[in-house]
Each structure stands twice: as structure tokens, then as C-alpha cells.
PDB file of C-alpha atoms and ligand atoms in Angstrom:
ATOM      1  CA  MET A 641       9.259  -2.348 -16.158  1.00 85.00           C
ATOM      2  CA  LYS A 642      11.162   0.905 -16.065  1.00 92.00           C
ATOM      3  CA  LEU A 643       9.549   4.258 -15.305  1.00 97.00           C
ATOM      4  CA  LEU A 644       9.897   6.939 -17.972  1.00 97.00           C
ATOM      5  CA  ASP A 645      11.514  10.251 -17.001  1.00 96.00           C
ATOM      6  CA  GLY A 646       8.098  11.945 -17.178  1.00 97.00           C
ATOM      7  CA  GLU A 647       6.621   9.341 -14.807  1.00 98.00           C
ATOM      8  CA  ILE A 648       9.446   9.853 -12.307  1.00 97.00           C
ATOM      9  CA  ASN A 649       8.907  13.624 -12.526  1.00 97.00           C
ATOM     10  CA  GLN A 650       5.176  13.157 -11.946  1.00 98.00           C
ATOM     11  CA  LEU A 651       5.845  10.976  -8.881  1.00 98.00           C
ATOM     12  CA  ASN A 652       8.341  13.453  -7.445  1.00 97.00           C
ATOM     13  CA  THR A 653       6.047  16.423  -8.057  1.00 98.00           C
ATOM     14  CA  GLN A 654       2.677  14.962  -7.059  1.00 98.00           C
ATOM     15  CA  GLY A 655       3.814  12.354  -4.507  1.00 98.00           C
ATOM     16  CA  PHE A 656       1.933   9.525  -6.233  1.00 98.00           C
ATOM     17  CA  LEU A 657       1.828   7.929  -9.673  1.00 98.00           C
ATOM     18  CA  ILE A 658      -0.897   5.841 -11.332  1.00 98.00           C
ATOM     19  CA  LEU A 659       0.207   3.429 -14.073  1.00 98.00           C
ATOM     20  CA  GLN A 660      -2.874   2.003 -15.774  1.00 97.00           C
ATOM     21  CA  GLU A 661      -3.173  -1.772 -16.332  1.00 97.00           C
ATOM     22  CA  ARG A 662       0.474  -2.803 -15.964  1.00 97.00           C
ATOM     23  CA  PHE A 663      -0.293  -6.329 -14.668  1.00 98.00           C
ATOM     24  CA  SER A 664      -2.201  -8.606 -17.055  1.00 97.00           C
ATOM     25  CA  LEU A 665      -5.625 -10.066 -16.300  1.00 98.00           C
ATOM     26  CA  GLU A 666      -3.964 -13.481 -16.019  1.00 97.00           C
ATOM     27  CA  GLU A 667      -1.502 -12.193 -13.438  1.00 98.00           C
ATOM     28  CA  VAL A 668      -4.271 -10.526 -11.441  1.00 98.00           C
ATOM     29  CA  LYS A 669      -6.332 -13.725 -11.589  1.00 98.00           C
ATOM     30  CA  THR A 670      -3.355 -15.733 -10.291  1.00 97.00           C
ATOM     31  CA  ILE A 671      -2.871 -13.324  -7.386  1.00 98.00           C
ATOM     32  CA  LYS A 672      -6.579 -13.204  -6.539  1.00 98.00           C
ATOM     33  CA  SER A 673      -6.935 -16.977  -6.662  1.00 97.00           C
ATOM     34  CA  ARG A 674      -4.884 -17.207  -3.442  1.00 97.00           C
ATOM     35  CA  LEU A 675      -7.048 -14.863  -1.397  1.00 98.00           C
ATOM     36  CA  PRO A 676      -9.906 -17.171  -0.312  1.00 97.00           C
ATOM     37  CA  PHE A 677      -7.403 -19.588   1.280  1.00 97.00           C
ATOM     38  CA  LEU A 678      -5.407 -16.841   2.934  1.00 98.00           C
ATOM     39  CA  PHE A 679      -8.482 -15.034   4.273  1.00 97.00           C
ATOM     40  CA  ALA A 680      -9.825 -18.302   5.721  1.00 97.00           C
ATOM     41  CA  GLU A 681      -6.642 -18.900   7.733  1.00 97.00           C
ATOM     42  CA  LYS A 682      -6.588 -18.290  11.454  1.00 96.00           C
ATOM     43  CA  HIS A 683      -3.626 -15.912  11.303  1.00 97.00           C
ATOM     44  CA  PRO A 684      -3.006 -12.745  13.350  1.00 97.00           C
ATOM     45  CA  GLY A 685      -2.222 -10.954  10.057  1.00 98.00           C
ATOM     46  CA  ASN A 686      -5.880 -11.322   9.019  1.00 98.00           C
ATOM     47  CA  ILE A 687      -7.537  -8.259  10.529  1.00 97.00           C
ATOM     48  CA  LYS A 688     -11.350  -8.058  10.329  1.00 96.00           C
ATOM     49  CA  GLU A 689     -13.560  -4.977   9.875  1.00 96.00           C
ATOM     50  CA  LYS A 690     -14.925  -3.514  13.090  1.00 94.00           C
ATOM     51  CA  GLU A 691     -18.578  -3.831  12.042  1.00 92.00           C
ATOM     52  CA  SER A 692     -18.984  -6.561   9.401  1.00 91.00           C
ATOM     53  CA  GLN A 693     -16.135  -8.860  10.524  1.00 90.00           C
ATOM     54  CA  CYS A 694     -15.152  -9.261   6.842  1.00 94.00           C
ATOM     55  CA  VAL A 695     -11.372  -9.283   6.270  1.00 96.00           C
ATOM     56  CA  ARG A 696     -10.153  -5.667   6.139  1.00 97.00           C
ATOM     57  CA  THR A 697      -6.489  -6.381   5.574  1.00 98.00           C
ATOM     58  CA  SER A 698      -4.446  -9.550   5.273  1.00 98.00           C
ATOM     59  CA  MET A 699      -0.766  -9.114   6.078  1.00 98.00           C
ATOM     60  CA  GLY A 700       2.553 -10.956   5.903  1.00 98.00           C
ATOM     61  CA  LEU A 701       1.417 -12.624   2.666  1.00 98.00           C
ATOM     62  CA  HIS A 702       4.853 -13.360   1.146  1.00 98.00           C
ATOM     63  CA  LYS A 703       5.584 -15.560   4.147  1.00 97.00           C
ATOM     64  CA  ARG A 704       2.255 -17.353   3.880  1.00 98.00           C
ATOM     65  CA  ASP A 705       1.914 -18.073   0.160  1.00 97.00           C
ATOM     66  CA  CYS A 706       4.211 -18.925  -2.777  1.00 96.00           C
ATOM     67  CA  VAL A 707       2.510 -16.573  -5.294  1.00 97.00           C
ATOM     68  CA  PHE A 708       2.992 -13.618  -2.953  1.00 98.00           C
ATOM     69  CA  GLU A 709       6.560 -14.771  -2.264  1.00 97.00           C
ATOM     70  CA  ARG A 710       7.252 -14.225  -5.983  1.00 97.00           C
ATOM     71  CA  LEU A 711       5.091 -11.126  -6.301  1.00 98.00           C
ATOM     72  CA  VAL A 712       7.216  -9.156  -3.810  1.00 98.00           C
ATOM     73  CA  SER A 713      10.164  -9.535  -6.185  1.00 98.00           C
ATOM     74  CA  HIS A 714       8.206  -8.805  -9.356  1.00 98.00           C
ATOM     75  CA  PRO A 715      10.154  -6.556 -11.759  1.00 98.00           C
ATOM     76  CA  LYS A 716       7.044  -4.451 -12.444  1.00 98.00           C
ATOM     77  CA  LEU A 717       7.244  -3.362  -8.788  1.00 98.00           C
ATOM     78  CA  ILE A 718      10.907  -3.669  -7.889  1.00 98.00           C
ATOM     79  CA  GLU A 719      12.468  -2.073 -10.976  1.00 97.00           C
ATOM     80  CA  PRO A 720      10.559   1.211 -10.435  1.00 97.00           C
ATOM     81  CA  ALA A 721      11.460   1.101  -6.738  1.00 97.00           C
ATOM     82  CA  LYS A 722      15.133   0.660  -7.626  1.00 96.00           C
ATOM     83  CA  GLN A 723      14.923   3.640 -10.001  1.00 96.00           C
ATOM     84  CA  ILE A 724      13.595   5.763  -7.143  1.00 95.00           C
ATOM     85  CA  TYR A 725      16.398   4.682  -4.769  1.00 93.00           C
ATOM     86  CA  SER A 726      19.622   3.344  -6.183  1.00 89.00           C
ATOM     87  CA  GLU A 727      20.448   1.540  -2.952  1.00 95.00           C
ATOM     88  CA  PRO A 728      19.431  -1.842  -1.515  1.00 97.00           C
ATOM     89  CA  LEU A 729      15.790  -2.098  -0.424  1.00 98.00           C
ATOM     90  CA  TYR A 730      14.118  -4.525   1.973  1.00 98.00           C
ATOM     91  CA  ILE A 731      10.532  -5.688   2.267  1.00 98.00           C
ATOM     92  CA  GLN A 732       8.836  -3.718   5.022  1.00 98.00           C
ATOM     93  CA  GLN A 733       5.189  -4.762   4.683  1.00 98.00           C
ATOM     94  CA  VAL A 734       3.101  -6.974   2.375  1.00 98.00           C
ATOM     95  CA  LYS A 735      -0.701  -7.029   2.417  1.00 98.00           C
ATOM     96  CA  VAL A 736      -3.980  -6.988   0.568  1.00 98.00           C
ATOM     97  CA  ASN A 737      -6.405  -4.312   1.708  1.00 98.00           C
ATOM     98  CA  VAL A 738      -9.940  -5.392   1.003  1.00 97.00           C
ATOM     99  CA  LYS A 739     -13.077  -3.303   0.921  1.00 97.00           C
ATOM    100  CA  GLU A 740     -15.853  -5.751   0.548  1.00 97.00           C
ATOM    101  CA  ALA A 741     -18.995  -4.658  -1.322  1.00 98.00           C
ATOM    102  CA  PHE A 742     -21.453  -2.826   0.954  1.00 97.00           C
ATOM    103  CA  SER A 743     -19.264  -3.139   4.046  1.00 96.00           C
ATOM    104  CA  GLY A 744     -15.659  -2.019   3.470  1.00 97.00           C
ATOM    105  CA  GLU A 745     -14.820   0.652   6.051  1.00 97.00           C
ATOM    106  CA  ILE A 746     -12.806   3.857   5.787  1.00 97.00           C
ATOM    107  CA  TRP A 747      -9.088   4.537   6.110  1.00 98.00           C
ATOM    108  CA  GLN A 748      -8.827   7.881   7.855  1.00 98.00           C
ATOM    109  CA  TRP A 749      -6.664  10.729   6.516  1.00 98.00           C
ATOM    110  CA  HIS A 750      -3.061   9.874   7.329  1.00 98.00           C
ATOM    111  CA  TYR A 751       0.457   9.621   5.995  1.00 98.00           C
ATOM    112  CA  ASP A 752       2.281   6.329   6.383  1.00 97.00           C
ATOM    113  CA  PHE A 753       5.500   7.737   7.830  1.00 97.00           C
ATOM    114  CA  ALA A 754       3.683   8.825  11.013  1.00 97.00           C
ATOM    115  CA  THR A 755       3.124   5.141  11.815  1.00 96.00           C
ATOM    116  CA  HIS A 756       6.589   4.094  10.671  1.00 97.00           C
ATOM    117  CA  ARG A 757       8.162   6.780  12.874  1.00 96.00           C
ATOM    118  CA  GLU A 758       5.970   6.363  15.954  1.00 96.00           C
ATOM    119  CA  GLU A 759       5.579   2.584  16.027  1.00 96.00           C
ATOM    120  CA  ASP A 760       8.773   1.352  14.402  1.00 97.00           C
ATOM    121  CA  GLY A 761      11.330   4.083  15.104  1.00 97.00           C
ATOM    122  CA  VAL A 762      12.130   4.609  11.417  1.00 97.00           C
ATOM    123  CA  GLU A 763      14.169   7.806  11.092  1.00 97.00           C
ATOM    124  CA  LYS A 764      13.551   8.999   7.530  1.00 97.00           C
ATOM    125  CA  PRO A 765      10.405   9.009   5.331  1.00 97.00           C
ATOM    126  CA  LEU A 766      11.969   6.960   2.569  1.00 97.00           C
ATOM    127  CA  ALA A 767       9.562   4.022   2.345  1.00 97.00           C
ATOM    128  CA  VAL A 768       7.747   3.614  -0.974  1.00 98.00           C
ATOM    129  CA  ASN A 769       4.305   2.030  -1.243  1.00 98.00           C
ATOM    130  CA  LEU A 770       3.680  -0.040  -4.402  1.00 98.00           C
ATOM    131  CA  HIS A 771       0.086  -1.079  -5.071  1.00 98.00           C
ATOM    132  CA  ILE A 772      -1.629  -3.310  -7.614  1.00 98.00           C
ATOM    133  CA  PHE A 773      -5.392  -2.998  -8.081  1.00 98.00           C
ATOM    134  CA  LEU A 774      -6.881  -6.500  -7.894  1.00 98.00           C
ATOM    135  CA  ASP A 775     -10.364  -5.194  -8.763  1.00 98.00           C
ATOM    136  CA  ASP A 776     -11.429  -2.280 -10.916  1.00 98.00           C
ATOM    137  CA  VAL A 777     -11.220   0.716  -8.568  1.00 98.00           C
ATOM    138  CA  THR A 778     -13.813   3.382  -9.342  1.00 98.00           C
ATOM    139  CA  GLU A 779     -15.233   6.486  -7.735  1.00 98.00           C
ATOM    140  CA  PHE A 780     -17.817   4.208  -6.100  1.00 98.00           C
ATOM    141  CA  ASN A 781     -15.999   1.377  -4.327  1.00 98.00           C
ATOM    142  CA  GLY A 782     -13.700   3.200  -1.941  1.00 98.00           C
ATOM    143  CA  PRO A 783     -10.722   4.484  -3.973  1.00 98.00           C
ATOM    144  CA  ILE A 784      -7.771   6.036  -2.195  1.00 98.00           C
ATOM    145  CA  TYR A 785      -7.920   9.840  -2.096  1.00 98.00           C
ATOM    146  CA  PHE A 786      -4.593  11.678  -2.289  1.00 98.00           C
ATOM    147  CA  ILE A 787      -3.778  15.303  -1.581  1.00 98.00           C
ATOM    148  CA  PRO A 788      -1.298  15.968  -4.414  1.00 98.00           C
ATOM    149  CA  GLN A 789       2.043  17.473  -3.335  1.00 97.00           C
ATOM    150  CA  SER A 790       1.280  17.000   0.372  1.00 97.00           C
ATOM    151  CA  HIS A 791       4.431  14.841   0.608  1.00 97.00           C
ATOM    152  CA  LYS A 792       6.516  18.009   0.173  1.00 94.00           C
ATOM    153  CA  TYR A 793       5.535  19.381   3.575  1.00 91.00           C
ATOM    154  CA  GLY A 794       7.333  16.568   5.425  1.00 77.00           C
ATOM    155  CA  ASP A 795       5.885  15.707   8.803  1.00 80.00           C
ATOM    156  CA  HIS A 796       2.508  16.880  10.057  1.00 90.00           C
ATOM    157  CA  ALA A 797       1.364  16.426  13.638  1.00 92.00           C
ATOM    158  CA  ALA A 798      -0.291  13.002  13.930  1.00 96.00           C
ATOM    159  CA  LEU A 799      -2.468  11.334  16.569  1.00 96.00           C
ATOM    160  CA  LEU A 800      -3.026   7.641  17.229  1.00 97.00           C
ATOM    161  CA  ASP A 801      -6.654   6.714  16.455  1.00 97.00           C
ATOM    162  CA  LYS A 802      -7.494   3.323  17.967  1.00 96.00           C
ATOM    163  CA  THR A 803     -11.245   3.555  17.799  1.00 96.00           C
ATOM    164  CA  SER A 804     -12.536   4.637  14.373  1.00 96.00           C
ATOM    165  CA  THR A 805     -11.692   1.298  12.760  1.00 96.00           C
ATOM    166  CA  SER A 806     -10.232  -2.060  13.821  1.00 95.00           C
ATOM    167  CA  TYR A 807      -6.760  -0.935  12.642  1.00 95.00           C
ATOM    168  CA  PRO A 808      -4.860   1.547  14.887  1.00 95.00           C
ATOM    169  CA  LEU A 809      -3.596   4.354  12.687  1.00 96.00           C
ATOM    170  CA  TRP A 810      -1.669   7.597  13.190  1.00 97.00           C
ATOM    171  CA  VAL A 811      -3.983  10.143  11.593  1.00 97.00           C
ATOM    172  CA  VAL A 812      -3.845  13.849  10.732  1.00 97.00           C
ATOM    173  CA  SER A 813      -6.399  16.407  11.867  1.00 97.00           C
ATOM    174  CA  ASN A 814      -9.228  17.817   9.769  1.00 97.00           C
ATOM    175  CA  GLU A 815      -7.571  21.262  10.063  1.00 96.00           C
ATOM    176  CA  VAL A 816      -4.391  19.978   8.419  1.00 96.00           C
ATOM    177  CA  VAL A 817      -6.413  18.255   5.668  1.00 97.00           C
ATOM    178  CA  LYS A 818      -8.520  21.376   5.072  1.00 98.00           C
ATOM    179  CA  SER A 819      -5.530  23.638   4.678  1.00 96.00           C
ATOM    180  CA  LEU A 820      -3.689  21.205   2.366  1.00 97.00           C
ATOM    181  CA  VAL A 821      -6.796  20.631   0.238  1.00 98.00           C
ATOM    182  CA  GLU A 822      -7.381  24.383  -0.112  1.00 97.00           C
ATOM    183  CA  SER A 823      -3.994  24.608  -1.812  1.00 96.00           C
ATOM    184  CA  HIS A 824      -3.799  21.302  -3.662  1.00 98.00           C
ATOM    185  CA  GLY A 825      -7.246  19.693  -4.011  1.00 98.00           C
ATOM    186  CA  ILE A 826      -7.957  15.957  -3.851  1.00 98.00           C
ATOM    187  CA  VAL A 827      -7.401  13.262  -6.470  1.00 98.00           C
ATOM    188  CA  SER A 828      -8.944   9.807  -6.271  1.00 98.00           C
ATOM    189  CA  ALA A 829      -6.751   6.991  -7.569  1.00 98.00           C
ATOM    190  CA  THR A 830      -8.947   4.950  -9.895  1.00 98.00           C
ATOM    191  CA  GLY A 831      -8.160   2.429 -12.607  1.00 98.00           C
ATOM    192  CA  LYS A 832      -8.837  -1.015 -14.012  1.00 98.00           C
ATOM    193  CA  LYS A 833      -7.582  -4.144 -12.317  1.00 98.00           C
ATOM    194  CA  GLY A 834      -3.853  -4.565 -12.929  1.00 98.00           C
ATOM    195  CA  THR A 835      -3.181  -0.856 -12.434  1.00 98.00           C
ATOM    196  CA  VAL A 836      -0.048   0.009 -10.429  1.00 98.00           C
ATOM    197  CA  LEU A 837      -0.031   2.888  -7.943  1.00 98.00           C
ATOM    198  CA  ILE A 838       3.173   4.176  -6.355  1.00 98.00           C
ATOM    199  CA  PHE A 839       3.309   6.711  -3.536  1.00 98.00           C
ATOM    200  CA  PHE A 840       5.646   8.266  -1.008  1.00 98.00           C
ATOM    201  CA  ASP A 841       5.722   7.950   2.783  1.00 97.00           C
ATOM    202  CA  THR A 842       4.652  11.516   3.617  1.00 97.00           C
ATOM    203  CA  ILE A 843       1.779  11.974   1.158  1.00 98.00           C
ATOM    204  CA  VAL A 844      -1.536  12.520   2.932  1.00 98.00           C
ATOM    205  CA  HIS A 845      -4.204  10.021   1.860  1.00 98.00           C
ATOM    206  CA  GLY A 846      -7.310   8.176   3.033  1.00 98.00           C
ATOM    207  CA  SER A 847     -10.292   6.344   1.589  1.00 98.00           C
ATOM    208  CA  PRO A 848     -14.069   6.292   2.094  1.00 98.00           C
ATOM    209  CA  GLY A 849     -16.220   3.273   2.886  1.00 97.00           C
ATOM    210  CA  ASN A 850     -17.483   0.987   0.149  1.00 98.00           C
ATOM    211  CA  MET A 851     -21.266   1.203  -0.082  1.00 98.00           C
ATOM    212  CA  SER A 852     -21.256  -0.043  -3.682  1.00 98.00           C
ATOM    213  CA  PRO A 853     -22.057  -3.622  -4.756  1.00 98.00           C
ATOM    214  CA  TRP A 854     -18.462  -4.028  -6.015  1.00 98.00           C
ATOM    215  CA  ASP A 855     -15.532  -5.379  -4.006  1.00 98.00           C
ATOM    216  CA  ARG A 856     -12.316  -3.381  -3.943  1.00 98.00           C
ATOM    217  CA  SER A 857      -9.108  -5.252  -3.149  1.00 98.00           C
ATOM    218  CA  ILE A 858      -5.630  -3.780  -3.516  1.00 98.00           C
ATOM    219  CA  PHE A 859      -2.234  -5.442  -3.056  1.00 98.00           C
ATOM    220  CA  SER A 860       0.346  -3.315  -1.246  1.00 98.00           C
ATOM    221  CA  LEU A 861       4.106  -3.813  -0.938  1.00 98.00           C
ATOM    222  CA  ILE A 862       6.071  -1.300   1.121  1.00 98.00           C
ATOM    223  CA  VAL A 863       9.814  -1.234   0.540  1.00 98.00           C
ATOM    224  CA  ASN A 864      12.385   0.793   2.457  1.00 98.00           C
ATOM    225  CA  PRO A 865      16.135   1.351   2.028  1.00 98.00           C
ATOM    226  CA  VAL A 866      18.222  -1.078   4.084  1.00 98.00           C
ATOM    227  CA  SER A 867      20.053   2.020   5.417  1.00 97.00           C
ATOM    228  CA  ASN A 868      16.800   3.283   7.043  1.00 98.00           C
ATOM    229  CA  PRO A 869      15.711   0.387   9.289  1.00 97.00           C
ATOM    230  CA  PRO A 870      13.284   0.534  12.223  1.00 97.00           C
ATOM    231  CA  LEU A 871      15.356   1.468  15.290  1.00 97.00           C
ATOM    232  CA  LYS A 872      12.645   0.721  17.872  1.00 94.00           C
ATOM    233  CA  PRO A 873      10.302  -1.868  16.370  1.00 93.00           C
ATOM    234  CA  THR A 874       7.227  -2.463  18.509  1.00 92.00           C
ATOM    235  CA  ARG A 875       4.875  -4.077  16.011  1.00 94.00           C
ATOM    236  CA  PRO A 876       4.556  -7.730  15.042  1.00 96.00           C
ATOM    237  CA  ASP A 877       6.650  -8.962  12.126  1.00 96.00           C
ATOM    238  CA  TYR A 878       3.671  -9.006   9.727  1.00 97.00           C
ATOM    239  CA  LYS A 879       3.299  -5.220  10.206  1.00 97.00           C
ATOM    240  CA  HIS A 880       6.998  -4.439   9.739  1.00 97.00           C
ATOM    241  CA  HIS A 881       9.274  -7.262   8.660  1.00 97.00           C
ATOM    242  CA  LEU A 882      12.763  -7.329  10.130  1.00 96.00           C
ATOM    243  CA  ASP A 883      14.525  -9.282   7.399  1.00 97.00           C
ATOM    244  CA  PHE A 884      16.723  -6.661   5.779  1.00 97.00           C
ATOM    245  CA  SER A 885      17.904  -8.812   2.868  1.00 97.00           C
ATOM    246  CA  PRO A 886      18.027  -6.693  -0.306  1.00 97.00           C
ATOM    247  CA  ILE A 887      15.274  -7.461  -2.829  1.00 97.00           C
ATOM    248  CA  ASN A 888      16.315  -8.477  -6.326  1.00 96.00           C
ATOM    249  CA  PRO A 889      13.800  -8.553  -9.170  1.00 96.00           C
ATOM    250  CA  LEU A 890      12.787 -11.942 -10.635  1.00 97.00           C
ATOM    251  CA  SER A 891      11.910 -12.478 -14.300  1.00 95.00           C
ATOM    252  CA  ASP A 892       8.901 -10.846 -15.995  1.00 95.00           C
ATOM    253  CA  ASN A 893       6.977 -14.122 -16.137  1.00 94.00           C
ATOM    254  CA  CYS A 894       7.608 -15.068 -12.502  1.00 96.00           C
ATOM    255  CA  LEU A 895       3.897 -15.175 -11.623  1.00 95.00           C
ATOM    256  CA  ILE A 896       2.652 -17.269 -14.478  1.00 88.00           C
ATOM    257  CA  ARG A 897       5.573 -19.580 -15.212  1.00 68.00           C
ATOM    258  CA  LYS A 898       4.430 -23.181 -15.388  1.00 63.00           C
ATOM    259  CA  ASP A 899       6.734 -25.055 -12.970  1.00 54.00           C
TER     260      ASP A 899
HETATM  261  C1  SIN B2197      -6.806   1.753   1.529  1.00 80.64           C
HETATM  262  O1  SIN B2197      -6.618   0.560   1.294  1.00 80.64           O
HETATM  263  O2  SIN B2197      -7.835   2.326   1.152  1.00 80.64           O
HETATM  264  C2  SIN B2197      -5.791   2.553   2.294  1.00 80.64           C
HETATM  265  C3  SIN B2197      -4.446   2.146   1.898  1.00 80.64           C
HETATM  266  C4  SIN B2197      -3.332   2.903   2.542  1.00 80.64           C
HETATM  267  O3  SIN B2197      -3.519   3.708   3.428  1.00 80.64           O
HETATM  268  O4  SIN B2197      -2.183   2.683   2.118  1.00 80.64           O
HETATM  269 MN1   MN B2198      -1.561   4.525   4.093  1.00 80.64          MN
END
């Protein structure tokens, strides 16, 4: 799946791009069918919500499951990534973020590069985050909010927040968010299951809790140029993988082939 010139322009200008329903219902069903087994595993990559103890995020999935092993090389994700950077890319992080109905908790306002810089020693904000919606994501079930164009400002001051949720995160202050939103507003990334969302490492984003009766799960693959590795990795492998082998796309039917 190649991005059109207009889509690449939109991504470069806004810092994120929503591509409605690019994975089929069958592909989404195949991906989702693996989750109950993975979430039931006793694995350090399964991180529970602070309050409900439901799974909040499940990480390192391509090393734990054969469907996710193929998904991280899916052409609908990797071809766009290769259009963005015409250099070899490695798999930095692979997860499903869940927001279970009634209990999914927030992700505070942040930009991903703050964590990559502070915790992994990555030098440049070149990582690209590629999402697939595994449920319909609506205004009600905890969509990701983006501040359009906030990626253009580069780095903002960030602080490590270890207490708001069970997942330590480098967050930005309300003052920074207020001033960015005054200029650029907020967009919530919604779409049917199968929708692809691509965004850059310095775009400011966050998401509210899920008080709706509908689950919200999203697959996320972060890729990064091989030339921009973590220089001081401090996190476990499932948070930043250290295998710098270049990713090559598989065939279009790699998820549903019958072998
Ligand atoms: C979320 O799953 O709502 C947050 C995802 C992210 O910060 O990339
Ligand atoms: Mn993020």
C-alpha cells in the first residue's frame, strides 16, 4: 500500500495521517483472535491498568505470537514507512494498547520522542508510529487526541510522570498544551476498525479514559531508521527492541494465507 502524494503532504503538514479502513475485517479478526491468549500470559510486557487491573498495554507481541510476527512486516504498514524514510528501518516497539469498556485509563499529553530520548538515548526524532484500529474508535471510547502541526516545534520540555497511570511516561505541561492548542486546535483520531493511523515522534498527543460500554484496542508498531539507534538503552527489550535488522515487507496476503 503506497501513500499518495497528497497523503504524504498531509502527514508532513499535520504530523499525523488517518487512512480509513485499510485492513479488512478478516485481517482485523485474525489479529484480534490472538489477544485473549496473549493477555492471559504471565509476561512482563503485559501491563495492567492502575485501577481496574485490566490489560492496558501488551508489548513485545511479534516475539510472542506468529500473527504479530507477520504483521510487523505487513506491506500496508511497511511500504508507507519506507516512503517516509528511504533508508533501512528496524522494529523499535510492538504493542496493543487496550482501553477496556468502562475502565480504560488516560494517556497523558506527551510526545513519544521525549521517552525515546530520555530513556533510550535516541538522538533524533525520526521514529514513526503506525497504528491499526482493532475496534471502531469513536468520540466516546477514548480516541487519541492530536494537536495538529505540533510536531513542527521539535522538542518541548518534558517531565517523567510515574504516578498518574501504571505506565511511566514523559509528559508535557498544561501550559505547553494550552499554547499549542490556542494556535492549532485538537483533532481526535476516529475511524472504523481496520483504519491505519500514522504519526511522527514529536507530535503532541494524549487520550481520555473510556467510560463508554465499547472496548477500544489499537495495534501500534514503532519503526526507526537503523542509523538512529538508542545510544543508552535503559528499558527492557519489549519497550525498545535492540535487533536492528532492516524490515522488509511481506506479501499483501501475509496475515490470511492458509499455510
Ligand atoms: C493511546 O493508546 O491512547 C495512546 C497511544 C500513544 O500514545 O501512542
Ligand atoms: Mn504516544
